[in-house]
Short mmCIF file of C-alpha atoms and ligand atoms in Angstrom, two decimals:
data_model
loop_
_atom_site.label_atom_id
_atom_site.label_comp_id
_atom_site.label_asym_id
_atom_site.label_seq_id
_atom_site.Cartn_x
_atom_site.Cartn_y
_atom_site.Cartn_z
CA MET A 7 90.48 85.82 100.18
CA ALA A 8 88.92 82.99 98.21
CA GLN A 9 90.56 81.82 94.98
CA GLY A 10 89.04 80.07 91.97
CA ARG A 11 85.37 80.56 92.79
CA GLU A 12 82.63 80.35 90.14
CA PHE A 13 82.03 84.13 90.32
CA ASP A 14 84.30 87.04 91.16
CA VAL A 15 81.36 89.08 92.41
CA ILE A 16 77.71 88.40 93.21
CA VAL A 17 75.47 91.47 93.44
CA TYR A 18 72.96 90.60 96.15
CA GLY A 19 69.82 92.73 96.16
CA ALA A 20 70.00 93.27 92.38
CA THR A 21 66.22 93.79 92.28
CA GLY A 22 66.33 96.80 94.61
CA TYR A 23 66.76 100.45 93.68
CA THR A 24 70.54 100.57 94.27
CA GLY A 25 71.32 96.92 93.48
CA ARG A 26 69.97 97.21 89.96
CA LEU A 27 72.30 100.18 89.36
CA VAL A 28 75.24 98.07 90.56
CA ALA A 29 74.25 95.27 88.16
CA GLU A 30 73.77 97.76 85.33
CA TYR A 31 77.22 99.25 85.98
CA LEU A 32 78.90 95.82 85.92
CA SER A 33 77.02 94.80 82.79
CA LYS A 34 77.85 98.01 80.89
CA THR A 35 81.46 98.25 82.12
CA TYR A 36 82.59 94.64 82.09
CA GLY A 37 79.95 92.74 80.07
CA VAL A 38 79.06 89.14 80.83
CA GLY A 39 81.39 86.20 80.14
CA GLY A 40 84.50 88.40 80.06
CA ASP A 41 87.33 88.94 82.54
CA VAL A 42 84.91 89.76 85.34
CA LYS A 43 82.66 86.84 86.27
CA TRP A 44 79.64 88.20 88.05
CA ALA A 45 76.05 87.26 88.84
CA MET A 46 72.85 88.97 89.95
CA ALA A 47 71.24 87.65 93.12
CA GLY A 48 67.95 88.18 94.90
CA ARG A 49 65.06 86.29 96.43
CA SER A 50 62.94 86.00 93.28
CA ALA A 51 64.13 84.52 89.95
CA ASP A 52 61.23 86.20 88.09
CA LYS A 53 62.09 89.60 89.48
CA LEU A 54 65.78 89.10 88.66
CA ALA A 55 64.87 88.22 85.05
CA ALA A 56 62.69 91.34 84.76
CA VAL A 57 65.48 93.57 86.12
CA ARG A 58 68.05 91.92 83.83
CA ASP A 59 65.91 92.85 80.81
CA GLU A 60 65.15 96.36 82.08
CA ILE A 61 68.84 97.19 82.56
CA GLY A 62 69.78 95.70 79.17
CA ALA A 63 72.02 92.96 80.62
CA PRO A 64 72.53 89.93 78.34
CA ALA A 65 70.04 87.04 78.57
CA ASP A 66 72.83 84.75 79.81
CA THR A 67 73.62 86.92 82.85
CA PRO A 68 73.86 84.36 85.68
CA PHE A 69 71.39 84.49 88.59
CA VAL A 70 71.60 83.22 92.14
CA VAL A 71 68.36 82.92 94.12
CA ALA A 72 68.79 83.33 97.87
CA ASP A 73 66.47 84.57 100.60
CA ALA A 74 68.12 86.63 103.33
CA SER A 75 66.12 84.71 105.94
CA ASN A 76 67.49 81.34 104.78
CA PRO A 77 71.01 80.65 106.13
CA ASP A 78 71.49 77.64 103.80
CA ASP A 79 70.79 79.81 100.73
CA LEU A 80 73.33 82.34 101.97
CA ALA A 81 76.00 79.77 102.82
CA SER A 82 75.81 78.20 99.37
CA MET A 83 75.79 81.64 97.69
CA ALA A 84 78.84 82.70 99.71
CA GLU A 85 80.73 79.59 98.63
CA ARG A 86 80.24 80.44 94.95
CA ALA A 87 81.80 83.92 95.00
CA GLY A 88 85.09 85.65 95.62
CA ALA A 89 83.13 88.66 96.89
CA ILE A 90 79.50 89.54 97.57
CA ALA A 91 78.36 93.12 97.10
CA THR A 92 75.12 93.43 99.02
CA THR A 93 72.48 96.12 98.85
CA VAL A 94 69.91 94.13 100.82
CA GLY A 95 69.07 96.60 103.56
CA PRO A 96 68.26 97.91 106.12
CA TYR A 97 71.26 95.82 107.15
CA GLN A 98 70.15 95.68 110.78
CA LEU A 99 67.03 93.84 109.56
CA TYR A 100 68.45 91.55 106.87
CA GLY A 101 72.24 91.74 106.95
CA GLU A 102 73.61 89.55 109.74
CA PRO A 103 73.15 86.07 108.19
CA LEU A 104 75.12 87.13 105.12
CA VAL A 105 77.98 88.60 107.18
CA LYS A 106 78.09 85.29 109.07
CA ALA A 107 78.02 83.22 105.87
CA CYS A 108 80.82 85.26 104.25
CA ALA A 109 82.96 85.34 107.40
CA GLU A 110 82.69 81.54 107.65
CA ALA A 111 83.23 80.82 103.94
CA GLY A 112 86.26 83.12 103.52
CA THR A 113 84.25 85.25 101.08
CA ASP A 114 84.95 88.95 100.77
CA TYR A 115 81.95 91.17 101.50
CA VAL A 116 81.14 94.79 100.73
CA ASP A 117 77.98 96.71 101.54
CA LEU A 118 76.46 100.19 101.74
CA CYS A 119 75.86 100.16 105.44
CA GLY A 120 75.50 103.45 107.29
CA GLU A 121 74.07 101.83 110.45
CA PRO A 122 76.82 102.07 113.10
CA GLY A 123 74.93 100.24 115.85
CA TRP A 124 74.68 97.15 113.66
CA MET A 125 78.27 97.49 112.46
CA HIS A 126 79.45 97.65 116.07
CA GLU A 127 77.56 94.46 116.85
CA MET A 128 78.83 92.64 113.72
CA ILE A 129 82.46 93.54 114.51
CA GLY A 130 82.05 92.01 117.96
CA LYS A 131 80.42 88.85 116.62
CA TYR A 132 82.25 88.03 113.39
CA GLU A 133 85.67 89.65 113.35
CA GLY A 134 87.29 86.48 114.73
CA ALA A 135 85.65 84.24 112.10
CA ALA A 136 86.67 86.61 109.28
CA GLN A 137 90.26 86.74 110.51
CA LYS A 138 90.33 82.95 110.64
CA SER A 139 88.77 82.34 107.21
CA GLY A 140 90.52 85.22 105.41
CA ALA A 141 87.25 86.99 104.50
CA ARG A 142 87.60 90.76 104.18
CA ILE A 143 84.33 92.29 105.38
CA VAL A 144 84.14 95.97 104.40
CA PHE A 145 81.10 98.00 105.44
CA SER A 146 80.21 101.46 104.06
CA CYS A 147 81.47 101.13 100.48
CA GLY A 148 79.15 103.84 99.11
CA PHE A 149 79.00 107.64 99.41
CA ASP A 150 79.15 106.94 103.07
CA SER A 151 81.96 106.49 103.57
CA ILE A 152 84.35 106.00 100.61
CA PRO A 153 84.97 109.62 99.46
CA PHE A 154 85.51 110.69 103.09
CA ASP A 155 87.51 107.72 104.34
CA LEU A 156 89.73 107.67 101.24
CA GLY A 157 89.86 111.48 101.12
CA VAL A 158 91.38 111.64 104.62
CA TRP A 159 93.72 108.74 103.78
CA PHE A 160 94.81 110.54 100.58
CA LEU A 161 95.40 113.84 102.39
CA GLN A 162 97.40 112.17 105.17
CA ASP A 163 99.48 110.29 102.62
CA ALA A 164 100.39 113.62 100.99
CA ALA A 165 101.02 115.22 104.41
CA LYS A 166 103.48 112.47 105.31
CA GLU A 167 105.30 113.03 102.03
CA LYS A 168 105.29 116.85 102.13
CA LEU A 169 105.54 117.54 105.87
CA GLY A 170 107.15 114.33 107.11
CA LYS A 171 104.17 113.41 109.32
CA PRO A 172 100.37 113.31 109.34
CA VAL A 173 98.36 116.38 110.29
CA ARG A 174 96.60 116.24 113.64
CA ARG A 175 93.49 118.15 112.51
CA VAL A 176 91.44 117.50 109.35
CA LYS A 177 88.18 119.17 108.40
CA GLY A 178 86.02 117.34 105.85
CA ARG A 179 83.90 120.01 104.16
CA VAL A 180 81.30 119.31 101.46
CA ARG A 181 81.70 122.18 99.00
CA LYS A 182 78.98 121.08 96.59
CA MET A 183 76.58 118.22 96.41
CA GLN A 184 73.44 117.44 94.45
CA GLY A 185 71.34 114.35 95.07
CA THR A 186 68.50 112.91 97.13
CA PHE A 187 67.88 109.60 98.89
CA SER A 188 66.06 106.31 98.22
CA GLY A 189 63.44 104.23 100.03
CA GLY A 190 66.09 101.85 101.37
CA THR A 191 68.14 104.68 102.86
CA PHE A 192 65.04 106.21 104.43
CA ALA A 193 64.03 102.80 105.84
CA SER A 194 67.54 102.28 107.27
CA PHE A 195 67.44 105.64 109.05
CA LYS A 196 63.98 104.92 110.48
CA GLU A 197 65.14 101.46 111.59
CA THR A 198 68.10 102.98 113.45
CA MET A 199 65.71 105.31 115.28
CA ALA A 200 63.43 102.36 116.12
CA ALA A 201 66.42 100.35 117.39
CA VAL A 202 67.34 103.20 119.76
CA GLY A 203 63.74 103.19 121.00
CA ARG A 204 64.05 99.47 121.82
CA ASP A 205 67.56 99.71 123.30
CA PRO A 206 68.48 103.20 124.56
CA SER A 207 72.06 102.04 125.31
CA LEU A 208 72.60 102.26 121.54
CA ILE A 209 72.64 106.06 121.83
CA LYS A 210 76.16 105.83 123.28
CA VAL A 211 77.36 103.92 120.22
CA LEU A 212 75.68 106.39 117.85
CA GLN A 213 76.98 109.48 119.63
CA ASN A 214 80.57 108.41 120.25
CA PRO A 215 82.85 109.15 117.26
CA PHE A 216 85.18 106.41 118.57
CA SER A 217 82.57 103.67 118.96
CA LEU A 218 84.08 101.62 116.10
CA SER A 219 87.69 102.41 117.06
CA MET A 220 88.58 99.18 118.86
CA GLY A 221 88.58 100.67 122.35
CA HIS A 222 90.62 103.77 121.52
CA GLU A 223 89.12 107.02 122.83
CA GLY A 224 90.81 110.05 121.26
CA PRO A 225 90.51 113.73 122.16
CA GLU A 226 87.18 115.54 122.20
CA GLN A 227 85.86 116.05 118.66
CA PRO A 228 83.81 119.00 117.31
CA HIS A 229 80.14 117.95 117.32
CA GLY A 230 79.29 119.67 114.02
CA MET A 231 75.60 120.01 114.89
CA ALA A 232 75.27 123.81 114.73
CA ALA A 233 75.88 126.48 112.08
CA ILE A 234 79.34 127.98 112.55
CA GLU A 235 81.52 130.49 110.76
CA ASP A 236 84.76 128.81 109.75
CA GLU A 237 87.40 131.51 109.63
CA ASP A 238 90.13 129.17 108.31
CA ILE A 239 88.09 128.44 105.20
CA GLY A 240 86.24 131.76 104.96
CA SER A 241 82.75 130.28 104.88
CA TRP A 242 79.80 129.40 107.07
CA SER A 243 79.27 125.69 107.62
CA ALA A 244 76.18 123.63 108.36
CA PRO A 245 75.69 120.15 109.84
CA PHE A 246 76.22 117.34 107.32
CA ILE A 247 73.82 114.41 107.47
CA MET A 248 76.45 111.71 106.79
CA ALA A 249 78.97 113.03 109.34
CA SER A 250 77.89 110.68 112.11
CA ILE A 251 78.71 107.50 110.18
CA ASN A 252 81.69 108.88 108.24
CA THR A 253 83.56 110.21 111.27
CA LYS A 254 83.22 106.82 113.00
CA ASN A 255 84.60 105.08 109.94
CA VAL A 256 87.50 107.54 109.59
CA HIS A 257 88.45 107.02 113.24
CA ARG A 258 88.15 103.25 112.81
CA SER A 259 90.46 103.46 109.79
CA ASN A 260 92.98 105.32 111.92
CA ALA A 261 92.74 102.63 114.62
CA LEU A 262 93.03 99.79 112.07
CA MET A 263 96.20 101.40 110.66
CA ALA A 264 97.88 101.54 114.11
CA HIS A 265 96.95 105.24 114.40
CA ALA A 266 98.69 106.31 111.22
CA TYR A 267 96.95 109.73 111.62
CA GLY A 268 98.04 109.98 115.28
CA LYS A 269 96.31 109.06 118.53
CA ASP A 270 95.27 112.68 118.98
CA PHE A 271 93.67 113.00 115.54
CA VAL A 272 90.68 115.37 115.30
CA TYR A 273 88.19 115.10 112.44
CA ASP A 274 84.76 116.50 111.69
CA GLU A 275 82.52 116.95 108.67
CA MET A 276 80.28 119.84 107.71
CA MET A 277 78.78 121.44 104.58
CA LEU A 278 80.08 124.80 103.39
CA THR A 279 77.34 127.33 102.66
CA GLY A 280 79.43 130.36 101.67
CA PRO A 281 80.50 133.62 103.33
CA GLY A 282 78.49 136.54 104.71
CA ASP A 283 74.84 136.88 105.62
CA LYS A 284 73.69 134.58 102.83
CA GLY A 285 76.03 131.76 103.97
CA LYS A 286 74.94 132.30 107.56
CA ALA A 287 71.22 132.16 106.74
CA MET A 288 71.69 129.00 104.69
CA ALA A 289 73.78 127.29 107.39
CA GLU A 290 71.21 128.18 110.07
CA GLY A 291 68.39 126.97 107.82
CA ILE A 292 70.07 123.58 107.34
CA ALA A 293 70.89 123.30 111.04
CA GLY A 294 67.19 123.79 111.82
CA THR A 295 65.90 121.19 109.34
CA ASN A 296 65.23 117.53 110.07
CA MET A 297 66.47 116.01 106.78
CA MET A 298 64.91 112.60 107.43
CA GLY A 299 61.69 113.86 108.97
CA GLY A 300 58.22 113.15 107.58
CA ASP A 301 57.45 110.63 104.84
CA GLY A 302 60.14 109.38 102.49
CA PRO A 303 60.24 107.27 99.35
CA ALA A 304 59.03 103.63 99.53
CA PRO A 305 61.45 100.67 99.23
CA GLY A 306 62.49 100.29 95.57
CA GLU A 307 62.06 104.02 94.87
CA GLY A 308 64.74 106.69 94.56
CA PRO A 309 65.98 109.60 92.45
CA SER A 310 65.07 109.63 88.72
CA LYS A 311 67.62 108.86 86.01
CA ASP A 312 67.91 112.59 85.25
CA GLU A 313 68.49 113.37 88.91
CA ARG A 314 71.22 110.72 89.05
CA GLU A 315 72.88 111.88 85.83
CA ASN A 316 72.83 115.55 86.87
CA GLY A 317 74.09 114.95 90.39
CA PHE A 318 77.65 115.51 91.64
CA TYR A 319 79.71 116.15 94.74
CA ASP A 320 82.88 117.97 95.70
CA VAL A 321 84.48 117.58 99.13
CA LEU A 322 87.38 119.57 100.56
CA PHE A 323 89.75 118.01 103.09
CA TYR A 324 91.48 120.80 104.98
CA GLY A 325 94.43 119.62 107.04
CA ILE A 326 96.19 121.76 109.63
CA ALA A 327 99.60 120.77 111.01
CA ASP A 328 100.65 121.69 114.55
CA ASP A 329 102.84 124.53 113.19
CA GLY A 330 99.84 125.95 111.29
CA THR A 331 100.85 124.65 107.85
CA VAL A 332 97.77 123.93 105.77
CA ILE A 333 97.43 121.07 103.30
CA LYS A 334 94.30 120.61 101.21
CA ALA A 335 92.82 117.82 99.09
CA GLY A 336 89.69 117.72 96.96
CA VAL A 337 87.59 114.66 96.13
CA THR A 338 84.88 114.91 93.47
CA GLY A 339 82.44 112.47 91.95
CA ASP A 340 80.17 112.53 88.93
CA LYS A 341 76.48 111.51 89.15
CA ASP A 342 74.42 111.83 92.32
CA PRO A 343 76.35 110.75 95.42
CA GLY A 344 73.94 108.22 96.95
CA TYR A 345 73.15 106.05 93.92
CA GLY A 346 74.78 106.97 90.57
CA SER A 347 78.21 107.28 92.16
CA THR A 348 77.60 104.83 95.02
CA SER A 349 76.71 101.97 92.65
CA LYS A 350 80.06 102.40 90.90
CA MET A 351 81.96 102.64 94.19
CA ILE A 352 80.58 99.44 95.68
CA ALA A 353 81.13 97.51 92.42
CA GLU A 354 84.75 98.68 92.17
CA SER A 355 85.33 97.93 95.86
CA ALA A 356 84.27 94.32 95.36
CA LEU A 357 86.48 94.05 92.29
CA CYS A 358 89.38 95.66 94.12
CA LEU A 359 89.23 93.00 96.84
CA VAL A 360 89.08 90.07 94.43
CA LYS A 361 91.24 91.33 91.56
CA ASP A 362 93.91 93.59 93.07
CA ASP A 363 96.81 92.39 95.10
CA THR A 364 96.00 94.39 98.23
CA GLY A 365 97.62 91.93 100.64
CA THR A 366 94.85 92.67 103.17
CA PRO A 367 94.28 89.85 105.66
CA GLY A 368 90.85 88.64 106.77
CA GLY A 369 88.91 90.77 109.23
CA ILE A 370 86.33 93.52 109.45
CA TRP A 371 87.72 96.57 107.71
CA THR A 372 86.93 100.07 106.54
CA PRO A 373 87.61 100.98 102.89
CA ALA A 374 90.85 102.98 103.29
CA PRO A 375 92.99 100.48 105.21
CA ALA A 376 91.58 97.54 103.25
CA MET A 377 92.08 99.00 99.77
CA GLY A 378 93.83 102.42 99.97
CA GLY A 379 95.66 103.37 96.77
CA HIS A 380 94.32 100.35 94.85
CA LEU A 381 90.81 101.68 95.27
CA VAL A 382 91.78 105.31 94.57
CA LYS A 383 93.22 104.10 91.24
CA ARG A 384 90.11 102.11 90.31
CA LEU A 385 87.70 104.89 91.29
CA THR A 386 89.71 107.45 89.33
CA GLU A 387 90.07 105.29 86.23
CA LYS A 388 86.61 103.72 86.19
CA ALA A 389 84.11 105.38 88.48
CA GLY A 390 84.27 109.13 87.80
CA LEU A 391 86.00 110.21 91.04
CA THR A 392 88.97 112.56 91.30
CA PHE A 393 91.45 112.85 94.18
CA GLU A 394 93.73 115.88 94.07
CA ILE A 395 96.04 117.84 96.33
CA GLU A 396 95.14 121.53 96.03
CA ASP A 397 97.28 124.67 96.34
N1 LIG B 4 75.82 104.23 102.12
C1 LIG B 4 75.34 104.72 101.02
O1 LIG B 4 75.93 105.59 100.44
C2 LIG B 4 74.08 104.12 100.50
C3 LIG B 4 73.59 104.47 99.26
C4 LIG B 4 72.47 103.80 98.77
C5 LIG B 4 71.84 102.84 99.53
N2 LIG B 4 72.33 102.55 100.76
C6 LIG B 4 71.73 101.45 101.58
O2 LIG B 4 71.52 100.35 100.73
C7 LIG B 4 70.38 99.61 101.19
C8 LIG B 4 69.44 99.40 100.01
O3 LIG B 4 68.84 100.62 99.63
P1 LIG B 4 67.80 100.63 98.41
O4 LIG B 4 67.19 101.96 98.35
O5 LIG B 4 68.46 100.06 97.20
O6 LIG B 4 66.71 99.60 98.98
P2 LIG B 4 65.53 98.84 98.23
O7 LIG B 4 65.26 99.40 96.89
O8 LIG B 4 64.43 98.71 99.21
O9 LIG B 4 66.16 97.36 97.97
C9 LIG B 4 66.31 96.41 98.98
C10 LIG B 4 66.69 95.08 98.38
O10 LIG B 4 66.69 94.12 99.44
C11 LIG B 4 66.01 92.98 99.00
N3 LIG B 4 65.46 92.18 100.08
C12 LIG B 4 64.63 92.58 101.07
N4 LIG B 4 64.33 91.51 101.85
C13 LIG B 4 64.99 90.44 101.33
C14 LIG B 4 65.09 89.08 101.67
N5 LIG B 4 64.43 88.55 102.73
N6 LIG B 4 65.88 88.28 100.91
C15 LIG B 4 66.55 88.76 99.86
N7 LIG B 4 66.48 90.03 99.48
C16 LIG B 4 65.72 90.87 100.20
C17 LIG B 4 64.92 93.52 98.09
O11 LIG B 4 64.44 92.44 97.28
P3 LIG B 4 62.99 92.49 96.55
O12 LIG B 4 63.20 93.32 95.34
O13 LIG B 4 62.73 91.06 96.26
O14 LIG B 4 62.02 93.13 97.53
C18 LIG B 4 65.72 94.55 97.32
O15 LIG B 4 66.48 93.92 96.29
C19 LIG B 4 69.80 100.42 102.35
O16 LIG B 4 70.26 99.84 103.55
C20 LIG B 4 70.40 101.80 102.18
O17 LIG B 4 70.55 102.49 103.39
C21 LIG B 4 73.41 103.18 101.27
#
């Protein structure tokens, strides 16, 4: 953790669809020149100035100009900040030089990465440098995977208090969700598919729920790829598009916390579609749809302001102890998950690392072990999320 830097947080990629929302959130929530020292960064000063005016940020909002292909730009940017929140993606195309720069400069780093092949590679290459410099590198600080990673952490914390130990089985179940995706997310998905085409050995990393779990291989996990009737919950469930990245992050969190959820922990994620024939038909319909097929939005494009404002999500975490005792938690968020809510989550994650006394040492982390209750508090107080134990 770096002390006394010029900026607490630099938002890198502030000219992109998601980055501008992050800058807008910081500007509206914390202003400029106040307790939070932050700057907008991107590769074009003109574009940064245009975005600053469009989002209504003050004219004296600081800028940093840095091209992702120029390591010197990135090294000097990293040295000016306590944390960098980057939305310059696909990360597997543009992300590595910034991870390297932050790991070497002792600068905390948060991103919105949902690209596990790249994360796996970065952990192998830069974990040692981050541990040495004190940089906390935290991938996946957006809808994937904060509500899920922190939701499981929150449920297990309550289980330990109520039942004296963690529950071995947790089901993450999206009860409600409204939102679509942006050009950057679509490009990242396509890039992952292209990477598999170039290097088929990546399939193993993508398919293994323990591929980010530091060598630990737990018990067989439900694959979650088909419509099933969940009798515990009384609903049909369908495959959930974010499950592949979230489950890897949740298992990595468990490994990073010395298996605080147990070495035999079982976790999967699905979407609930309701009971009866209607729930079944919907679950089967979703299971048969390729969500990222066809053409998607172009880079820089994404859901409209109305779509963001009217979006929401509600996720159930259903824990089952070995004696059959059930413990449940709910996590909700206002605004659409991928952008309205995500932009607040990544901003608060960066602030959590630089402002809160988390005591987390340098390394490559997931959100829950790096920030746990500190981040739950921030997200609840500032970012429109709720975390509750349910009866
Ligand atoms: N995990 C989640 O929940 C979540 C949610 C939202 C987004 N995401 C991820 O976030 C990333 C961004 O998505 P998006 O839709 O916001 O993308 P986008 O609109 O295409 O924005 C990409 C940004 O990267 C910048 N960039 C590209 N090449 C650069 C370079 N050489 N140097 C410096 N900057 C460069 C672009 O700058 P210019 O404006 O100059 O082109 C732009 O600011 C994607 O990887 C996406 O998957 C994840």
